[in-house]
Coordinates of C-alpha atoms in Angstrom, one line a residue:
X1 CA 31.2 15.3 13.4
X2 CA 30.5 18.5 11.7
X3 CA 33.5 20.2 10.0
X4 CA 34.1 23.8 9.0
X5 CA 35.7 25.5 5.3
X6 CA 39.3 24.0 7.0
X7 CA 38.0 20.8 7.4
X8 CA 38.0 21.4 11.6
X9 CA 35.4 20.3 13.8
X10 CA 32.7 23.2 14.4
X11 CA 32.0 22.5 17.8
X12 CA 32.5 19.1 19.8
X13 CA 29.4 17.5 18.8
X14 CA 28.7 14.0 17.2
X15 CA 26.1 12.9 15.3
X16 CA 23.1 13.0 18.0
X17 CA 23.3 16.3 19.0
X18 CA 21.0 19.1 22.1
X19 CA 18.8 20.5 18.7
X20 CA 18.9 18.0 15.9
X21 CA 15.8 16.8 14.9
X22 CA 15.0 14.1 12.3
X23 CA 11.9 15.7 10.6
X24 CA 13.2 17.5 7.7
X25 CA 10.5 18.5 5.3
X26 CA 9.8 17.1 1.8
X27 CA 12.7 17.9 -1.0
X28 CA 11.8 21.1 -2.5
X29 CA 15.6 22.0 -3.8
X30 CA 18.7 20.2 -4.6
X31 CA 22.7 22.0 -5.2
X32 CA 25.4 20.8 -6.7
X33 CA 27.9 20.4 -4.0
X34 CA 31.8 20.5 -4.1
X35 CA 34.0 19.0 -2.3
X36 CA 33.7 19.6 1.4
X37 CA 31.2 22.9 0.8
X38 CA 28.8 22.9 3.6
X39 CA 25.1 23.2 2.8
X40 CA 21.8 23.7 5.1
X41 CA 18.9 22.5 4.3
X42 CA 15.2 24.8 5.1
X43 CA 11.9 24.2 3.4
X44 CA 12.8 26.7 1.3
X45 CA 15.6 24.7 -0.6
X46 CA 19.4 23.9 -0.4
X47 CA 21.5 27.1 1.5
X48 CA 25.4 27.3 0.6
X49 CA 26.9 29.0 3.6
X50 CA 27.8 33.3 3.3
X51 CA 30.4 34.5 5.3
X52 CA 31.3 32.7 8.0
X53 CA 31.6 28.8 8.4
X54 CA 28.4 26.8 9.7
X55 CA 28.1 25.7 12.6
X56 CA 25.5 23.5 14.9
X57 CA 26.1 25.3 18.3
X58 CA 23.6 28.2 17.7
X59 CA 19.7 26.4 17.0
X60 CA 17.0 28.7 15.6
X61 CA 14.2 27.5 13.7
X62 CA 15.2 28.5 10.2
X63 CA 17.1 25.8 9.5
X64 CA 16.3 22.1 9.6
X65 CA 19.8 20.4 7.8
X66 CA 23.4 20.9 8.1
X67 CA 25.4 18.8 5.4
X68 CA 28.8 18.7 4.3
X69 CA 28.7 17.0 1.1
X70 CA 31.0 15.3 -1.3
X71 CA 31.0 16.2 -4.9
X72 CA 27.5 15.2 -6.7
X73 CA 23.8 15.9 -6.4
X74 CA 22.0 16.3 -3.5
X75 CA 18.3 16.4 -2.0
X76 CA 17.8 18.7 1.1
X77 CA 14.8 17.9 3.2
X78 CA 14.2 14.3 2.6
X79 CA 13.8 12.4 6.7
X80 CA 16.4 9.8 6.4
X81 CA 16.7 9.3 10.5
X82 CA 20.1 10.5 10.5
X83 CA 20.2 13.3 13.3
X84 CA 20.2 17.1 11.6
X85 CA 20.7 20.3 13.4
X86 CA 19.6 24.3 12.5
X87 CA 22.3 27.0 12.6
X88 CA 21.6 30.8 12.7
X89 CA 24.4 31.7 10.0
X90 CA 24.2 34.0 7.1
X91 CA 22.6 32.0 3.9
X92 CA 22.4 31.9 0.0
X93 CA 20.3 30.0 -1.8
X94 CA 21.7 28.2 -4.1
X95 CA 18.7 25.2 -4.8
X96 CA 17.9 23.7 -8.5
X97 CA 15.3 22.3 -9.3
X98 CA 15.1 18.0 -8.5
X99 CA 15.0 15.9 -11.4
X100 CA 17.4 12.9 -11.1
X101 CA 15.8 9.4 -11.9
X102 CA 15.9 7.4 -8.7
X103 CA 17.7 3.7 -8.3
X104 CA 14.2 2.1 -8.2
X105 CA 12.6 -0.7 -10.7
X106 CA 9.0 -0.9 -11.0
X107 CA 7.7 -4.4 -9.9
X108 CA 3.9 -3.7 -11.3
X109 CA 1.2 -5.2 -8.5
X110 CA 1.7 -9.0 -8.8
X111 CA -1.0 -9.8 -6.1
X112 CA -2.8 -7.0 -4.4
X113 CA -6.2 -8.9 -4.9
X114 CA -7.6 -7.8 -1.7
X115 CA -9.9 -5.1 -0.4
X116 CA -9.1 -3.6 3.1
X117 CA -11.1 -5.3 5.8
X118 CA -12.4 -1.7 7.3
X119 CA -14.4 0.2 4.8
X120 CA -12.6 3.8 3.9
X121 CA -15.4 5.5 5.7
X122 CA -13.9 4.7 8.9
X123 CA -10.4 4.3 9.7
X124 CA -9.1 2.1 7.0
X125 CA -5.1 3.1 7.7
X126 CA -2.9 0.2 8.9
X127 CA -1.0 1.0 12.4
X128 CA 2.2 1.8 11.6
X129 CA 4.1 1.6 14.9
X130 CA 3.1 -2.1 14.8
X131 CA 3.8 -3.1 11.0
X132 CA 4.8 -6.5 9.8
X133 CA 8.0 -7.6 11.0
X134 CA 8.0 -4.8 13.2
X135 CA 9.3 -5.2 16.9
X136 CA 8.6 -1.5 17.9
X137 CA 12.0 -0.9 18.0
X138 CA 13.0 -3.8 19.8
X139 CA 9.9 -3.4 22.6
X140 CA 7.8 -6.3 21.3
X141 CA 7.7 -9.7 19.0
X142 CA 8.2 -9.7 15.0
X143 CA 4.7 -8.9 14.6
X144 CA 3.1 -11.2 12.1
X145 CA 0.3 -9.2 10.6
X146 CA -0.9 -6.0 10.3
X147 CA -3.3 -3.8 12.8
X148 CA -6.8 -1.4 12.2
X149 CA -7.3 0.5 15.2
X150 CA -10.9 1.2 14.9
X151 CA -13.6 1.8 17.8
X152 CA -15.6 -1.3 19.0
X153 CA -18.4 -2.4 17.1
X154 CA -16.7 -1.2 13.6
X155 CA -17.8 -3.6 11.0
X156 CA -14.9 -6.3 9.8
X157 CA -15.0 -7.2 6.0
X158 CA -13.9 -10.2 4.1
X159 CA -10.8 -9.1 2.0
X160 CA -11.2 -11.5 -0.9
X161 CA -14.1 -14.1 -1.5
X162 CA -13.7 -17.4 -0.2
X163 CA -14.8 -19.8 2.4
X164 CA -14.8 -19.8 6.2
X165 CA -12.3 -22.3 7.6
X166 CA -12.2 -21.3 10.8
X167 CA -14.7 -18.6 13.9
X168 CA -14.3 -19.5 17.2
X169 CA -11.9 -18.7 19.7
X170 CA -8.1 -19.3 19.0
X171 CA -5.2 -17.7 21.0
X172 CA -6.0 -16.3 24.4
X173 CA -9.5 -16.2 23.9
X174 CA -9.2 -14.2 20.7
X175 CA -12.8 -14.1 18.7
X176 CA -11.5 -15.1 15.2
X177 CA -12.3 -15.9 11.3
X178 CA -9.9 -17.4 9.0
X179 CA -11.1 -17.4 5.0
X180 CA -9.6 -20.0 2.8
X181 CA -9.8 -17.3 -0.4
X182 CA -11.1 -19.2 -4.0
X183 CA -7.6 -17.5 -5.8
X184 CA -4.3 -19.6 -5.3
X185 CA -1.3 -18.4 -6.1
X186 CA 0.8 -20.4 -7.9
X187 CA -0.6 -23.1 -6.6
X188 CA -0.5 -22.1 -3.4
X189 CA -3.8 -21.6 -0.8
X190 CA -4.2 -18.1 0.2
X191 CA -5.9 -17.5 3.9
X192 CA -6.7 -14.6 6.1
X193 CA -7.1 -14.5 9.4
X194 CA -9.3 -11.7 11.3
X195 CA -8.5 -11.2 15.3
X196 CA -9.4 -9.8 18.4
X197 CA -13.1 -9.5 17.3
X198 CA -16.0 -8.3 19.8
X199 CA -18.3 -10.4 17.8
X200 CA -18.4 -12.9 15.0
X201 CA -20.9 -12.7 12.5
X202 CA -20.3 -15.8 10.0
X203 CA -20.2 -19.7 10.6
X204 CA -17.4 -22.6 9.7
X205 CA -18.0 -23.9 6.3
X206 CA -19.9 -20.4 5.1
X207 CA -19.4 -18.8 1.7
X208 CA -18.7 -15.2 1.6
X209 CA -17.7 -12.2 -0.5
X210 CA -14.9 -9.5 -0.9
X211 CA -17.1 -6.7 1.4
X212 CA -19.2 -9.1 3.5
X213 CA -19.7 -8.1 6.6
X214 CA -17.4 -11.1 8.8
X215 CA -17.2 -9.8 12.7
X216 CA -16.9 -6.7 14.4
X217 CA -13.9 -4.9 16.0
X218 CA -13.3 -5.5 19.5
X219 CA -10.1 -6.2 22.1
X220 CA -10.6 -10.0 23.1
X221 CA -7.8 -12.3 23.4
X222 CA -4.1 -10.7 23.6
X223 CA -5.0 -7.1 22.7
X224 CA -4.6 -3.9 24.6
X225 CA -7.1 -1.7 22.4
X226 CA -9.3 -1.9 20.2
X227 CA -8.2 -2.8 16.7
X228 CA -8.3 -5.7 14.0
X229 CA -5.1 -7.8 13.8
X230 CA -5.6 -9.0 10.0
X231 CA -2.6 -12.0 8.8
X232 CA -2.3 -13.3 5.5
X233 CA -1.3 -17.0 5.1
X234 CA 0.2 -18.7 2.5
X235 CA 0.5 -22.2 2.5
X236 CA 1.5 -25.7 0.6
X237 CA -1.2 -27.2 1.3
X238 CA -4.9 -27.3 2.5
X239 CA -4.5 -26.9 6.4
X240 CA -6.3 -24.8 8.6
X241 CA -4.0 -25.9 11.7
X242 CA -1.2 -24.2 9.9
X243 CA -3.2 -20.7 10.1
X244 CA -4.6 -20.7 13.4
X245 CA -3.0 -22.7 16.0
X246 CA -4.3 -21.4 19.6
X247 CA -0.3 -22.6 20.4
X248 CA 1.9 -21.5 17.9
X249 CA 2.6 -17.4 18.5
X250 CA 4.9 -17.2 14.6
X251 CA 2.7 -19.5 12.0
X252 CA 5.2 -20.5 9.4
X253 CA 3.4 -19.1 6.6
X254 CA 2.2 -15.4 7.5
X255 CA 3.3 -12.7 4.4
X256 CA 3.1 -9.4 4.9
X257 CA -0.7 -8.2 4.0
X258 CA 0.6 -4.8 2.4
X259 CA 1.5 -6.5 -0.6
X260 CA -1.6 -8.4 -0.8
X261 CA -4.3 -5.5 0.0
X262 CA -4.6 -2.4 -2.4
X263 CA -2.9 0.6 -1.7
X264 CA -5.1 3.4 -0.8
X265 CA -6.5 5.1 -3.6
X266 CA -3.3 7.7 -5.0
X267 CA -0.9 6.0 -3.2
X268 CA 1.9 3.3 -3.9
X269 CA 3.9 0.4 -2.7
X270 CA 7.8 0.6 -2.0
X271 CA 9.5 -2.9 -0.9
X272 CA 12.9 -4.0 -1.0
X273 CA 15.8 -5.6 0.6
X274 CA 18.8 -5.0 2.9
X275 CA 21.7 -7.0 2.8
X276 CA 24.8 -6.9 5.3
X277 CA 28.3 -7.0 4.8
X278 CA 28.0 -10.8 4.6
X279 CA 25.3 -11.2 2.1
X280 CA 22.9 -12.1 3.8
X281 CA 20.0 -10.7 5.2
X282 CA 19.8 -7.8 8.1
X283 CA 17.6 -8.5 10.3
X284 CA 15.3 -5.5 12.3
X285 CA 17.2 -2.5 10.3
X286 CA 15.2 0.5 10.3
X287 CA 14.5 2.2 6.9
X288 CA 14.0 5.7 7.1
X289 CA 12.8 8.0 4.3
X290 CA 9.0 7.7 3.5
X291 CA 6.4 9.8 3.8
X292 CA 2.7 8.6 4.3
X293 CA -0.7 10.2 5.2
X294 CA -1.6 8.4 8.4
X295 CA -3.7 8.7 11.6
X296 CA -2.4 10.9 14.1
X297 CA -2.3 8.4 16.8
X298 CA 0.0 6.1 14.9
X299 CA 2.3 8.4 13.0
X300 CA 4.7 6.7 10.8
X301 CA 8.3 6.8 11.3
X302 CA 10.5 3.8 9.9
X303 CA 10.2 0.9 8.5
X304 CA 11.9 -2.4 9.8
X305 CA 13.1 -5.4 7.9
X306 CA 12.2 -8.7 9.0
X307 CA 13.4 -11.0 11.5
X308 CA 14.0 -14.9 11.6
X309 CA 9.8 -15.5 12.8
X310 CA 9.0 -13.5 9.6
X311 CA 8.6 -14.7 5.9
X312 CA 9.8 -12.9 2.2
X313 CA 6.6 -13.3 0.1
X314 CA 6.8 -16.0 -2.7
X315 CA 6.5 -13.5 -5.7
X316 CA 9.0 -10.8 -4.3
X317 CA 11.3 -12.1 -1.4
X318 CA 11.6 -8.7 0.0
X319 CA 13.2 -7.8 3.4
X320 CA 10.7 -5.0 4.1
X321 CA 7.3 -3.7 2.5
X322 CA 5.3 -0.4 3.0
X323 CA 2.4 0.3 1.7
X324 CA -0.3 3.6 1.3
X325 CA 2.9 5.5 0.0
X326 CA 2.2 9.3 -1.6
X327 CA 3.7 9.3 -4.9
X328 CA 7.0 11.3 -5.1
X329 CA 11.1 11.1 -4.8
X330 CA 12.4 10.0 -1.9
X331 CA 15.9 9.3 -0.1
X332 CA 15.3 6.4 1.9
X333 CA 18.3 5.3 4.0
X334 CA 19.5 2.5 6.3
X335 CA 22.2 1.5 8.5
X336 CA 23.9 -1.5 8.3
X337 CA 27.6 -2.6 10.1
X338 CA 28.0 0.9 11.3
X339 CA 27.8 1.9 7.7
X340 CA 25.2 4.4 6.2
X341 CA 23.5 3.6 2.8
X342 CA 21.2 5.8 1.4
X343 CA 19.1 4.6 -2.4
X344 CA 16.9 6.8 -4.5
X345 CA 12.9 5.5 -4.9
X346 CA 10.4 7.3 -7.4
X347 CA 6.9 6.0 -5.9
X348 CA 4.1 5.9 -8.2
X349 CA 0.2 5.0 -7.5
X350 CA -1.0 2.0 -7.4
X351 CA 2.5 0.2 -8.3
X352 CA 5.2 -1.7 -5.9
X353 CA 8.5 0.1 -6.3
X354 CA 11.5 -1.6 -5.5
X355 CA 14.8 -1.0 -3.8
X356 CA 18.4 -2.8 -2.2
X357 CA 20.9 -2.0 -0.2
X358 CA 24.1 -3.5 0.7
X359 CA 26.5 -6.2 -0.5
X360 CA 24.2 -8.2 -2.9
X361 CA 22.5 -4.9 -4.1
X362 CA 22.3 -4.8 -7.8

């Protein structure tokens, strides 16, 4: 509930509000706030209030934030999914400019040894209302890889060079490759796994290279589009059952690929964990706060940490991973128990930033 200079409500509203939105713009201004001052937030920086107090009844487009804020340092602007509202009041700016270090260590890129498999002349984005470990909200399965929506016919390229263990139909009729890649990690045999194919250009057994040329884009098997469903597999031991099995629907070694493929070129990595009150992990939380250049038709919007059918990679054991990240500050922020946590990330090009939340956050 919003409060006034007096510490009353402002009107009888709670969080989710007729008017909020949740698309602030990027941080351009930050204000050192005192205790219970109210600030709005516009793309022009951080407003203190002039005059009378704020309030959320009266929308207008000026203003995208209303905060009341403890004492400390705040960004205005950042999307964080928590419900804002505009106000109409009197306003003075009172923004600095943002220079705090954010909360995040820099992991480096331990493994992104792969190329995409769709060329950056055509739509090389990955989906990201479908991501991995993503459940659209709740709507569908922990997803187990990631998804190129691209027109049928696209060419399909080999991520990595390797060999091909597997093309032929698997689930539901799907037209499939899996590659057995040369690089192990750790020991460890690295496959990927190339779905939903119109038409498979490569043989069992063949040798191929990071770029070839593998299949091309299509909707057989259990697709509703078009697209590429790409998996990543890492494994104990030698097994080509363990990657594609026409009757398991969560293989027990899928990764998420965005740590494995390289960022787009100028952009970064930001992964992390969330931890609830208990320690342990939280499954399906959404992560708000990042901004991406993506397609139109699959605007991002959150991320979501993974469920019990998904699987922390060997090198990070992160809860959540988002690649193709424009480098800048953000304010990403979760909600876990009931309870709001927000953490500072600084994301850089062509590194994996790293971030925690909650009880076993360090």
């Amino acid at each position: 509930m919003w409060l006034d200079k007096k510490g009353r409500p402002a009107c009888e509203v709670a969080l989710v509000v007729k008017g909020c939105r949740a698309d602030m713009p990027a941080v351009q201004a930050v204000a050192g706030a005192g205790a219970g001052r109210a600030f709005a937030g516009t793309r022009e920086g951080a407003y203190a209030e002039d005059g009378d107090a704020l309030s959320v009844c009266d929308v207008t487009p000026a203003v995208t934030a209303l905060l009341v804020l403890a004492p400390g340092t705040y960004a205005a602007g950042r999307p964080t999914g928590i419900s804002t509202c505009r106000i109409n009041q009197g306003l003075s700016l009172v923004g600095v400019t943002y220079r705090e270090w954010p909360d995040t260590d820099t992991q480096g890129t331990r493994h992104t040894w792969f190329e995409r498999p769709i060329a950056l002349t055509d739509q090389p984005y990955i989906d990201q209302t479908y991501r991995y470990g993503s459940t659209m909200g709740g709507s569908f399965q922990q997803h187990q890889g990631v998804e190129f929506n691209n027109p049928d016919g696209t060419p399909v390229h080999a991520i990595g060079d390797g060999t091909v263990v597997f093309a032929g139909l698997a689930e539901r009729g799907s037209n499939t490759v899996a590659i057995r890649h040369d690089r192990k990690l750790k020991g460890l045999f690295v496959y990927s796994t190339y779905y939903h194919n119109s038409k498979l250009l490569v043989s069992q057994g063949q040798r191929v290279k990071a770029g070839d040329v593998i299949a091309l884009v299509g909707n057989t098997g259990r697709a509703t589009n078009d697209h590429l469903h790409l998996e990543i597999h890492v494994t104990p031991v030698d097994s080509t059952p363990l990657v594609v099995d026409p009757n398991e629907r969560f293989p027990r070694y899928t990764v998420n690929p965005e740590l494995w493929i390289r960022p787009l070129p100028g952009t970064g990595v930001v992964a992390g964990r969330v931890w609830n009150a208990q320690g342990q992990p939280a499954p399906q939380v959404r992560v708000y706060g990042l901004v991406k250049a993506e397609p139109q038709e699959t605007p991002y919007s959150y991320a979501e940490t993974y469920g019990e059918h998904n699987h922390p990679d060997p090198d990070y054991g992160e809860h959540f991973a988002v690649s193709d990240v424009e480098p800048g500050d953000y304010t990403l922020a979760v909600v876990v128990d009931r309870r709001k946590m927000t953490r500072r990330v600084r994301v850089e090009a062509d590194r994996v930033m790293w971030v925690e939340f909650g009880s076993r956050a360090h």
